Amino acid sequence: MARLRSMVWGPAEFVGPPPIRLTAKGFLAGGLAAGAIVGSAVAGAWYGITGLAAGEGGLICAALLVLYLCRLRAGRALVGVAAVLAVCLALQTPQAAAGFVLAERGRVESVVVTSVNGGSTDVSGRGRYLCSVIDRHGVPMKVRIWRGCEQTTRPGDAIAVVYDAKGRVPPRGAEGGGSALDALSGLGGWLAGLVSACVVGVVRSYRLTLSSRPSGSAPTMP
């Protein structure tokens, strides 16, 4: 049972507070992984790199983090928790990265609604309405807008959209716009959870029996 518990949750072979060195290593690993996942998506959206903007780079960073924790022989349960949090963060980041870019260099423009489609339901249970719009030159936008598109919106109404001046991020409704930091604030919980899981996983991977054995000596037989 002790060996099974060690395999699942990590041996944690220390007495008293966790070693400061391992705690720092856990924070560093979690911080670097979280920063790489978010940073790759933001860089992809900013420079128009499709793979990074879609979160593929973040998934690679998540895989590298899992390999690192496995190399440390961290508990399998904690490796699994870190893997799930890292993948979820990678999947949540692209929308936040697009919002970051639009907040930094987006321009607000009034567009005219040509049609309104409803009936789909979002996670909150409320009906989501999608507006097809044309810009001030009469050119239809390739994407439909749902922010600012309400049940009362009718063809011919004007709504505000924010678009990327360089065209690397799809436009979206200007409703609820905020600063660049506000765009990334929704990732705070995922970031904190990932860093915490990495710290616990790295700390509990500590093996006193291996670290205290002199180099080159053979294990002692019972």
Coordinates of N, CA and C in Angstrom, one line a residue:
M1 N 0.8 -1.2 0.0 CA 0.0 0.0 0.0 C 0.9 1.3 0.0
A2 N 2.0 1.2 0.8 CA 2.9 2.4 0.8 C 3.5 2.6 -0.6
R3 N 3.8 1.5 -1.3 CA 4.4 1.7 -2.6 C 3.3 2.2 -3.6
L4 N 2.1 1.7 -3.5 CA 1.0 2.2 -4.4 C 0.7 3.7 -4.1
R5 N 0.7 4.0 -2.8 CA 0.5 5.4 -2.5 C 1.6 6.3 -3.0
S6 N 2.8 5.8 -2.9 CA 3.9 6.6 -3.4 C 3.9 6.8 -4.9
M7 N 3.4 5.7 -5.6 CA 3.3 5.8 -7.1 C 2.2 6.8 -7.5
V8 N 1.1 6.8 -6.8 CA -0.1 7.6 -7.2 C 0.1 9.1 -6.8
W9 N 0.6 9.3 -5.5 CA 0.6 10.7 -5.0 C 2.1 11.2 -4.8
G10 N 3.1 10.4 -5.1 CA 4.4 10.8 -4.9 C 4.9 10.4 -3.5
P11 N 6.2 10.1 -3.3 CA 6.7 9.6 -2.1 C 6.7 10.6 -1.0
A12 N 7.1 11.9 -1.3 CA 7.2 13.0 -0.3 C 8.0 12.5 0.9
E13 N 9.2 12.1 0.7 CA 10.0 11.5 1.8 C 10.8 12.6 2.5
F14 N 10.0 13.5 3.2 CA 10.7 14.5 4.0 C 9.9 14.7 5.2
V15 N 10.5 15.3 6.2 CA 9.9 15.6 7.5 C 9.8 17.1 7.7
G16 N 8.6 17.6 8.1 CA 8.5 19.0 8.3 C 8.1 19.7 7.0
P17 N 8.4 21.0 6.9 CA 8.0 21.8 5.8 C 8.7 21.2 4.5
P18 N 8.1 21.4 3.3 CA 8.7 21.0 2.1 C 10.0 21.7 1.8
P19 N 10.9 21.0 1.2 CA 12.2 21.7 0.9 C 12.0 22.9 0.0
I20 N 12.7 24.0 0.4 CA 12.5 25.3 -0.3 C 12.9 25.1 -1.8
R21 N 14.0 24.4 -2.0 CA 14.5 24.2 -3.4 C 13.5 23.5 -4.3
L22 N 12.8 22.5 -3.7 CA 11.7 21.9 -4.5 C 10.5 22.8 -4.7
T23 N 10.2 23.5 -3.7 CA 9.0 24.5 -3.8 C 9.3 25.5 -4.9
A24 N 10.5 26.0 -4.9 CA 10.9 27.0 -5.9 C 10.9 26.4 -7.3
K25 N 11.4 25.1 -7.4 CA 11.4 24.4 -8.7 C 10.0 24.2 -9.2
G26 N 9.1 23.9 -8.3 CA 7.7 23.7 -8.7 C 7.1 25.0 -9.2
F27 N 7.3 26.1 -8.5 CA 6.8 27.4 -8.9 C 7.4 27.7 -10.3
L28 N 8.7 27.5 -10.5 CA 9.3 27.8 -11.7 C 8.7 27.0 -12.9
A29 N 8.6 25.7 -12.6 CA 8.0 24.8 -13.7 C 6.6 25.2 -14.0
G30 N 5.8 25.4 -13.0 CA 4.4 25.8 -13.3 C 4.3 27.2 -14.0
G31 N 5.1 28.1 -13.5 CA 5.1 29.5 -14.1 C 5.6 29.5 -15.5
L32 N 6.6 28.8 -15.8 CA 7.1 28.7 -17.2 C 6.1 28.0 -18.1
A33 N 5.5 27.0 -17.6 CA 4.5 26.3 -18.5 C 3.3 27.2 -18.7
A34 N 2.8 27.8 -17.7 CA 1.6 28.7 -17.8 C 2.0 29.9 -18.7
G35 N 3.2 30.5 -18.5 CA 3.6 31.6 -19.4 C 3.8 31.2 -20.8
A36 N 4.3 30.0 -21.0 CA 4.5 29.5 -22.4 C 3.2 29.3 -23.1
I37 N 2.2 28.7 -22.4 CA 0.9 28.4 -23.0 C 0.2 29.7 -23.4
V38 N 0.1 30.6 -22.4 CA -0.6 31.9 -22.7 C 0.2 32.7 -23.7
G39 N 1.6 32.8 -23.5 CA 2.4 33.6 -24.4 C 2.4 33.1 -25.8
S40 N 2.4 31.8 -26.0 CA 2.4 31.3 -27.4 C 1.1 31.7 -28.1
A41 N -0.1 31.6 -27.4 CA -1.3 32.0 -28.1 C -1.4 33.5 -28.3
V42 N -0.9 34.3 -27.4 CA -0.9 35.7 -27.6 C 0.0 36.1 -28.8
A43 N 1.2 35.5 -28.8 CA 2.1 35.8 -29.9 C 1.5 35.3 -31.3
G44 N 0.8 34.2 -31.3 CA 0.2 33.7 -32.5 C -0.9 34.6 -33.0
A45 N -1.7 35.1 -32.0 CA -2.8 36.1 -32.4 C -2.2 37.4 -32.9
W46 N -1.1 37.8 -32.2 CA -0.6 39.2 -32.5 C 0.1 39.2 -33.9
Y47 N 0.8 38.1 -34.2 CA 1.6 38.0 -35.4 C 0.9 37.2 -36.5
G48 N -0.3 36.7 -36.3 CA -1.0 36.0 -37.3 C -0.5 34.6 -37.6
I49 N 0.1 33.9 -36.6 CA 0.6 32.6 -36.7 C -0.6 31.6 -36.3
T50 N -1.2 31.0 -37.3 CA -2.4 30.3 -37.1 C -2.3 29.2 -36.1
G51 N -1.2 28.3 -36.2 CA -1.1 27.2 -35.2 C -1.0 27.7 -33.8
L52 N -0.2 28.7 -33.5 CA -0.1 29.2 -32.2 C -1.4 29.9 -31.7
A53 N -2.0 30.7 -32.6 CA -3.2 31.4 -32.2 C -4.4 30.4 -31.9
A54 N -4.4 29.2 -32.5 CA -5.4 28.2 -32.3 C -5.2 27.4 -31.0
G55 N -4.0 27.6 -30.4 CA -3.7 26.9 -29.1 C -2.9 25.6 -29.3
E56 N -2.4 25.3 -30.5 CA -1.6 24.1 -30.8 C -0.3 24.2 -30.1
G57 N 0.3 25.4 -30.1 CA 1.5 25.6 -29.3 C 1.4 25.4 -27.8
G58 N 0.2 25.8 -27.3 CA -0.1 25.6 -25.9 C -0.2 24.1 -25.6
L59 N -0.8 23.4 -26.4 CA -0.9 21.9 -26.2 C 0.5 21.3 -26.2
I60 N 1.4 21.7 -27.1 CA 2.8 21.2 -27.1 C 3.5 21.5 -25.7
C61 N 3.2 22.8 -25.2 CA 3.8 23.2 -24.0 C 3.2 22.3 -22.8
A62 N 2.0 22.0 -22.9 CA 1.3 21.1 -21.9 C 2.0 19.7 -21.9
A63 N 2.2 19.2 -23.1 CA 2.8 17.9 -23.3 C 4.3 17.9 -22.7
L64 N 5.0 19.0 -22.9 CA 6.4 19.0 -22.4 C 6.3 19.1 -20.9
L65 N 5.4 19.8 -20.3 CA 5.2 19.8 -18.8 C 5.0 18.5 -18.3
V66 N 4.1 17.7 -18.9 CA 3.8 16.4 -18.5 C 5.0 15.5 -18.5
L67 N 5.8 15.6 -19.6 CA 7.0 14.8 -19.7 C 8.0 15.2 -18.6
Y68 N 8.1 16.5 -18.3 CA 9.0 16.9 -17.2 C 8.6 16.3 -15.9
L69 N 7.3 16.3 -15.6 CA 6.8 15.8 -14.3 C 7.0 14.3 -14.2
C70 N 6.8 13.6 -15.4 CA 7.0 12.2 -15.4 C 8.5 11.9 -15.2
R71 N 9.4 12.7 -15.8 CA 10.8 12.5 -15.6 C 11.2 12.6 -14.1
L72 N 10.5 13.5 -13.4 CA 10.8 13.7 -12.0 C 10.2 12.5 -11.2
R73 N 9.4 11.7 -11.8 CA 8.7 10.6 -11.2 C 7.7 11.1 -10.2
A74 N 7.0 12.2 -10.5 CA 5.9 12.7 -9.7 C 4.8 11.7 -9.6
G75 N 3.9 11.9 -8.6 CA 2.8 11.0 -8.5 C 1.9 11.1 -9.7
R76 N 1.4 9.9 -10.1 CA 0.6 9.8 -11.3 C -0.6 10.7 -11.3
A77 N -1.3 10.7 -10.1 CA -2.5 11.4 -10.0 C -2.2 12.9 -10.1
L78 N -1.1 13.4 -9.6 CA -0.8 14.8 -9.7 C -0.3 15.2 -11.1
V79 N 0.3 14.2 -11.8 CA 0.7 14.5 -13.2 C -0.6 14.6 -14.0
G80 N -1.6 13.7 -13.7 CA -2.8 13.8 -14.4 C -3.6 15.1 -14.2
V81 N -3.6 15.6 -12.9 CA -4.2 16.8 -12.6 C -3.6 18.0 -13.4
A82 N -2.2 18.0 -13.3 CA -1.5 19.0 -14.1 C -1.7 19.0 -15.6
A83 N -1.8 17.8 -16.1 CA -2.1 17.6 -17.5 C -3.5 18.2 -17.9
V84 N -4.5 17.8 -17.1 CA -5.8 18.3 -17.4 C -5.9 19.8 -17.3
L85 N -5.3 20.4 -16.3 CA -5.3 21.9 -16.2 C -4.5 22.6 -17.3
A86 N -3.4 22.0 -17.7 CA -2.6 22.6 -18.8 C -3.4 22.5 -20.1
V87 N -4.0 21.4 -20.4 CA -4.8 21.3 -21.6 C -6.0 22.3 -21.6
C88 N -6.7 22.3 -20.5 CA -7.8 23.3 -20.4 C -7.4 24.7 -20.6
L89 N -6.2 25.0 -20.0 CA -5.7 26.4 -20.2 C -5.4 26.7 -21.6
A90 N -4.8 25.7 -22.3 CA -4.4 25.8 -23.7 C -5.7 26.0 -24.6
L91 N -6.8 25.3 -24.2 CA -8.0 25.5 -25.0 C -8.7 26.8 -24.7
Q92 N -8.6 27.3 -23.5 CA -9.3 28.5 -23.1 C -8.5 29.8 -23.6
T93 N -7.2 29.7 -23.9 CA -6.4 30.8 -24.1 C -6.7 31.5 -25.5
P94 N -7.0 30.8 -26.6 CA -7.1 31.5 -27.9 C -8.1 32.6 -27.9
Q95 N -9.3 32.4 -27.2 CA -10.3 33.5 -27.2 C -9.8 34.7 -26.4
A96 N -9.1 34.4 -25.3 CA -8.5 35.4 -24.5 C -7.4 36.2 -25.2
A97 N -6.6 35.4 -26.0 CA -5.5 36.1 -26.7 C -6.1 37.0 -27.8
A98 N -7.2 36.6 -28.5 CA -7.8 37.4 -29.5 C -8.4 38.7 -28.8
G99 N -9.0 38.5 -27.6 CA -9.4 39.7 -26.9 C -8.3 40.7 -26.5
F100 N -7.2 40.1 -26.2 CA -6.0 40.9 -25.8 C -5.5 41.7 -27.0
V101 N -5.5 41.1 -28.2 CA -5.0 41.8 -29.4 C -6.0 42.9 -29.7
L102 N -7.3 42.6 -29.7 CA -8.3 43.6 -30.0 C -8.3 44.8 -29.0
A103 N -8.0 44.5 -27.8 CA -8.0 45.5 -26.8 C -6.7 46.4 -27.0
E104 N -5.7 45.9 -27.5 CA -4.4 46.6 -27.7 C -4.5 47.5 -29.0
R105 N -4.9 46.9 -30.1 CA -4.8 47.6 -31.4 C -6.2 47.6 -32.1
G106 N -7.2 47.2 -31.4 CA -8.5 47.2 -32.1 C -9.1 48.5 -32.4
R107 N -9.9 48.6 -33.4 CA -10.6 49.9 -33.7 C -12.1 49.6 -33.7
V108 N -12.9 50.5 -33.2 CA -14.3 50.3 -33.1 C -15.0 51.0 -34.3
E109 N -15.9 50.2 -34.9 CA -16.6 50.7 -36.1 C -18.1 50.4 -36.0
S110 N -18.9 51.2 -36.5 CA -20.3 51.0 -36.6 C -20.7 50.2 -37.8
V111 N -21.4 49.1 -37.7 CA -21.8 48.3 -38.8 C -23.3 48.2 -38.8
V112 N -23.9 47.7 -40.0 CA -25.3 47.6 -40.1 C -25.7 46.2 -40.2
V113 N -26.7 45.8 -39.4 CA -27.2 44.4 -39.4 C -28.0 44.1 -40.6
T114 N -27.8 43.0 -41.3 CA -28.5 42.6 -42.4 C -29.5 41.5 -42.1
S115 N -29.1 40.6 -41.1 CA -30.0 39.5 -40.7 C -29.7 39.1 -39.3
V116 N -30.7 38.5 -38.6 CA -30.5 38.1 -37.3 C -30.9 36.6 -37.2
N117 N -30.1 35.8 -36.7 CA -30.4 34.3 -36.6 C -30.3 34.0 -35.1
G118 N -31.3 33.3 -34.6 CA -31.3 32.9 -33.2 C -31.6 31.5 -33.0
G119 N -31.8 31.0 -31.8 CA -32.2 29.7 -31.5 C -31.1 28.8 -30.8
S120 N -29.8 29.2 -31.1 CA -28.8 28.4 -30.4 C -28.7 28.8 -28.9
T121 N -28.2 27.9 -28.1 CA -28.2 28.2 -26.7 C -26.8 28.1 -26.2
D122 N -26.3 29.0 -25.4 CA -24.9 29.0 -24.9 C -24.9 28.2 -23.5
V123 N -23.8 28.2 -22.9 CA -23.6 27.4 -21.7 C -24.5 28.0 -20.5
S124 N -24.8 29.2 -20.6 CA -25.6 29.8 -19.5 C -27.1 29.5 -19.6
G125 N -27.5 28.9 -20.8 CA -28.9 28.6 -21.0 C -29.6 29.7 -21.7
R126 N -29.0 30.8 -22.0 CA -29.7 31.9 -22.6 C -29.5 31.7 -24.2
G127 N -30.6 32.1 -24.9 CA -30.5 32.1 -26.3 C -29.4 33.0 -26.9
R128 N -28.6 32.6 -27.8 CA -27.6 33.4 -28.4 C -28.1 33.8 -29.8
Y129 N -28.0 35.1 -30.1 CA -28.4 35.6 -31.5 C -27.1 36.0 -32.2
L130 N -27.1 35.6 -33.5 CA -26.0 35.9 -34.4 C -26.5 36.9 -35.5
C131 N -25.7 38.0 -35.6 CA -26.1 39.0 -36.6 C -25.1 39.0 -37.7
S132 N -25.6 38.9 -38.9 CA -24.8 39.1 -40.1 C -24.8 40.6 -40.4
V133 N -23.6 41.2 -40.7 CA -23.5 42.6 -40.8 C -22.7 43.0 -42.0
I134 N -22.8 44.3 -42.4 CA -22.0 44.9 -43.5 C -21.3 46.1 -42.9
D135 N -20.1 46.4 -43.4 CA -19.4 47.5 -42.9 C -19.9 48.8 -43.6
R136 N -19.2 49.9 -43.3 CA -19.7 51.2 -43.8 C -19.5 51.3 -45.3
H137 N -18.7 50.4 -45.9 CA -18.6 50.4 -47.4 C -19.6 49.4 -48.1
G138 N -20.4 48.8 -47.3 CA -21.4 47.8 -47.8 C -20.9 46.5 -48.0
V139 N -19.7 46.2 -47.5 CA -19.1 44.9 -47.7 C -19.4 43.9 -46.6
P140 N -20.0 42.8 -46.9 CA -20.4 41.9 -45.8 C -19.2 41.3 -45.0
M141 N -19.3 41.3 -43.7 CA -18.2 40.7 -42.9 C -18.3 39.2 -42.9
K142 N -17.2 38.5 -42.9 CA -17.2 37.1 -43.1 C -17.6 36.3 -41.8
V143 N -17.6 37.0 -40.7 CA -18.0 36.4 -39.4 C -19.3 37.0 -39.0
R144 N -20.1 36.2 -38.2 CA -21.3 36.8 -37.6 C -21.0 37.2 -36.2
I145 N -21.7 38.3 -35.8 CA -21.4 38.9 -34.5 C -22.5 38.5 -33.5
W146 N -22.1 38.1 -32.3 CA -23.0 37.8 -31.3 C -23.0 38.7 -30.1
R147 N -21.8 39.3 -29.8 CA -21.8 40.3 -28.8 C -22.5 41.6 -29.3
G148 N -23.5 42.0 -28.6 CA -24.2 43.2 -29.0 C -25.4 42.9 -29.8
C149 N -25.5 41.6 -30.2 CA -26.7 41.2 -31.0 C -27.7 40.6 -30.1
E150 N -28.8 41.3 -29.9 CA -29.8 40.9 -29.0 C -31.1 40.5 -29.6
Q151 N -32.0 40.0 -28.8 CA -33.3 39.6 -29.3 C -34.1 40.7 -30.0
T152 N -33.9 41.9 -29.5 CA -34.6 43.1 -30.1 C -33.9 43.6 -31.3
T153 N -32.7 43.1 -31.7 CA -32.0 43.7 -32.8 C -32.7 43.3 -34.1
R154 N -32.8 44.2 -35.0 CA -33.5 44.0 -36.3 C -32.6 44.4 -37.4
P155 N -32.8 43.8 -38.6 CA -32.1 44.3 -39.8 C -32.2 45.8 -40.0
G156 N -31.1 46.4 -40.3 CA -31.1 47.9 -40.5 C -30.5 48.6 -39.3
D157 N -30.5 47.9 -38.1 CA -29.9 48.5 -36.9 C -28.4 48.6 -37.0
A158 N -27.9 49.5 -36.3 CA -26.4 49.7 -36.3 C -25.9 49.2 -34.9
I159 N -24.8 48.4 -35.0 CA -24.2 47.9 -33.8 C -22.7 48.2 -33.9
A160 N -22.0 48.3 -32.8 CA -20.5 48.5 -32.8 C -19.8 47.2 -32.8
V161 N -18.7 47.2 -33.6 CA -17.8 46.0 -33.6 C -16.4 46.6 -33.4
V162 N -15.6 45.8 -32.9 CA -14.1 46.1 -32.8 C -13.4 45.1 -33.7
Y163 N -12.5 45.7 -34.5 CA -11.7 44.8 -35.4 C -10.3 45.1 -35.4
D164 N -9.5 44.1 -35.7 CA -8.0 44.3 -35.7 C -7.6 45.1 -36.9
A165 N -6.8 46.1 -36.6 CA -6.3 47.0 -37.7 C -5.5 46.2 -38.7
K166 N -4.9 45.1 -38.3 CA -4.0 44.3 -39.2 C -4.8 43.1 -39.8
G167 N -6.0 42.9 -39.4 CA -6.8 41.8 -39.9 C -6.4 40.4 -39.5
R168 N -5.6 40.3 -38.4 CA -5.2 39.0 -38.0 C -6.1 38.3 -37.0
V169 N -7.0 39.1 -36.4 CA -8.0 38.5 -35.4 C -9.4 38.8 -36.0
P170 N -10.3 37.9 -35.9 CA -11.7 38.2 -36.4 C -12.3 39.2 -35.6
P171 N -13.2 40.1 -36.2 CA -13.9 41.1 -35.4 C -14.9 40.5 -34.5
R172 N -15.2 41.3 -33.5 CA -16.3 40.8 -32.6 C -17.0 42.1 -32.1
G173 N -18.2 41.9 -31.5 CA -19.0 43.0 -31.0 C -18.2 43.7 -29.9
A174 N -18.3 45.1 -29.9 CA -17.6 45.9 -29.0 C -18.2 45.9 -27.6
E175 N -19.3 45.2 -27.4 CA -20.0 45.2 -26.1 C -19.1 44.5 -25.1
G176 N -18.9 45.1 -23.9 CA -18.1 44.5 -22.9 C -16.6 44.6 -23.1
G177 N -16.2 45.5 -24.0 CA -14.8 45.7 -24.2 C -14.1 46.2 -23.0
G178 N -12.8 45.9 -22.8 CA -12.0 46.3 -21.7 C -10.6 46.4 -22.1
S179 N -9.7 46.5 -21.0 CA -8.3 46.6 -21.3 C -7.7 45.2 -21.7
A180 N -6.4 45.3 -22.1 CA -5.8 44.0 -22.5 C -5.7 43.0 -21.3
L181 N -5.5 43.6 -20.1 CA -5.4 42.7 -18.9 C -6.7 42.1 -18.6
D182 N -7.8 42.9 -18.8 CA -9.2 42.3 -18.6 C -9.4 41.1 -19.5
A183 N -8.9 41.2 -20.7 CA -9.1 40.1 -21.7 C -8.5 38.8 -21.2
L184 N -7.4 38.9 -20.4 CA -6.7 37.7 -19.9 C -7.1 37.3 -18.5
S185 N -7.9 38.2 -17.8 CA -8.2 38.0 -16.4 C -9.0 36.7 -16.2
G186 N -9.8 36.3 -17.2 CA -10.6 35.0 -17.1 C -9.7 33.8 -17.0
L187 N -8.4 33.9 -17.3 CA -7.5 32.7 -17.2 C -6.9 32.6 -15.8
G188 N -7.2 33.5 -14.9 CA -6.5 33.5 -13.6 C -6.7 32.2 -12.9
G189 N -7.9 31.7 -12.9 CA -8.2 30.5 -12.1 C -7.4 29.3 -12.7
W190 N -7.4 29.2 -14.0 CA -6.6 28.1 -14.6 C -5.1 28.2 -14.4
L191 N -4.6 29.5 -14.4 CA -3.2 29.7 -14.1 C -2.8 29.3 -12.7
A192 N -3.6 29.7 -11.8 CA -3.4 29.4 -10.4 C -3.4 27.9 -10.1
G193 N -4.4 27.3 -10.7 CA -4.6 25.8 -10.5 C -3.4 25.1 -11.1
L194 N -2.9 25.5 -12.3 CA -1.8 24.8 -12.9 C -0.5 24.9 -12.1
V195 N -0.2 26.2 -11.7 CA 1.0 26.4 -10.9 C 0.9 25.6 -9.6
S196 N -0.3 25.6 -8.9 CA -0.4 24.9 -7.7 C -0.2 23.4 -7.9
A197 N -0.8 22.8 -8.9 CA -0.6 21.4 -9.2 C 0.9 21.1 -9.5
C198 N 1.6 21.9 -10.2 CA 3.0 21.7 -10.4 C 3.8 21.8 -9.1
V199 N 3.5 22.7 -8.3 CA 4.3 22.8 -7.0 C 4.1 21.6 -6.2
V200 N 2.8 21.1 -6.0 CA 2.5 19.9 -5.2 C 3.2 18.7 -5.8
G201 N 3.1 18.6 -7.2 CA 3.7 17.4 -7.8 C 5.2 17.4 -7.7
V202 N 5.9 18.5 -7.9 CA 7.3 18.5 -7.7 C 7.8 18.3 -6.3
V203 N 7.1 18.9 -5.3 CA 7.5 18.7 -3.9 C 7.3 17.3 -3.5
R204 N 6.2 16.7 -3.9 CA 5.9 15.3 -3.4 C 6.7 14.3 -4.2
S205 N 7.5 14.7 -5.2 CA 8.3 13.8 -5.9 C 9.7 13.5 -5.2
Y206 N 9.9 14.2 -4.1 CA 11.1 14.1 -3.3 C 11.3 12.7 -2.8
R207 N 12.5 12.2 -3.0 CA 12.8 10.8 -2.5 C 14.1 10.9 -1.7
L208 N 13.9 10.8 -0.4 CA 15.0 10.9 0.5 C 16.0 9.7 0.3
T209 N 15.4 8.5 0.0 CA 16.3 7.3 -0.1 C 17.3 7.4 -1.2
L210 N 16.8 8.1 -2.3 CA 17.7 8.2 -3.5 C 18.7 9.3 -3.3
S211 N 18.2 10.5 -2.7 CA 19.1 11.6 -2.6 C 20.1 11.5 -1.6
S212 N 19.9 10.7 -0.5 CA 20.8 10.5 0.6 C 21.8 9.4 0.3
R213 N 21.7 8.6 -0.7 CA 22.6 7.5 -0.9 C 23.8 8.0 -1.6
P214 N 25.0 7.7 -1.1 CA 26.3 8.1 -1.7 C 26.4 7.7 -3.1
S215 N 27.0 8.6 -3.9 CA 27.2 8.3 -5.3 C 28.0 7.1 -5.6
G216 N 27.4 6.2 -6.4 CA 28.1 5.0 -6.8 C 28.0 3.8 -5.8
S217 N 27.3 4.0 -4.6 CA 27.2 3.0 -3.7 C 26.0 2.1 -4.0
A218 N 26.1 0.9 -3.6 CA 25.0 -0.1 -3.9 C 23.9 0.0 -2.8
P219 N 22.7 -0.3 -3.2 CA 21.6 -0.3 -2.2 C 21.9 -1.3 -1.1
T220 N 21.5 -0.9 0.1 CA 21.7 -1.8 1.3 C 20.6 -2.9 1.3
M221 N 21.0 -4.1 1.4 CA 20.0 -5.2 1.4 C 19.4 -5.3 2.8
P222 N 18.1 -5.6 3.0 CA 17.5 -5.7 4.3 C 18.0 -7.0 5.0

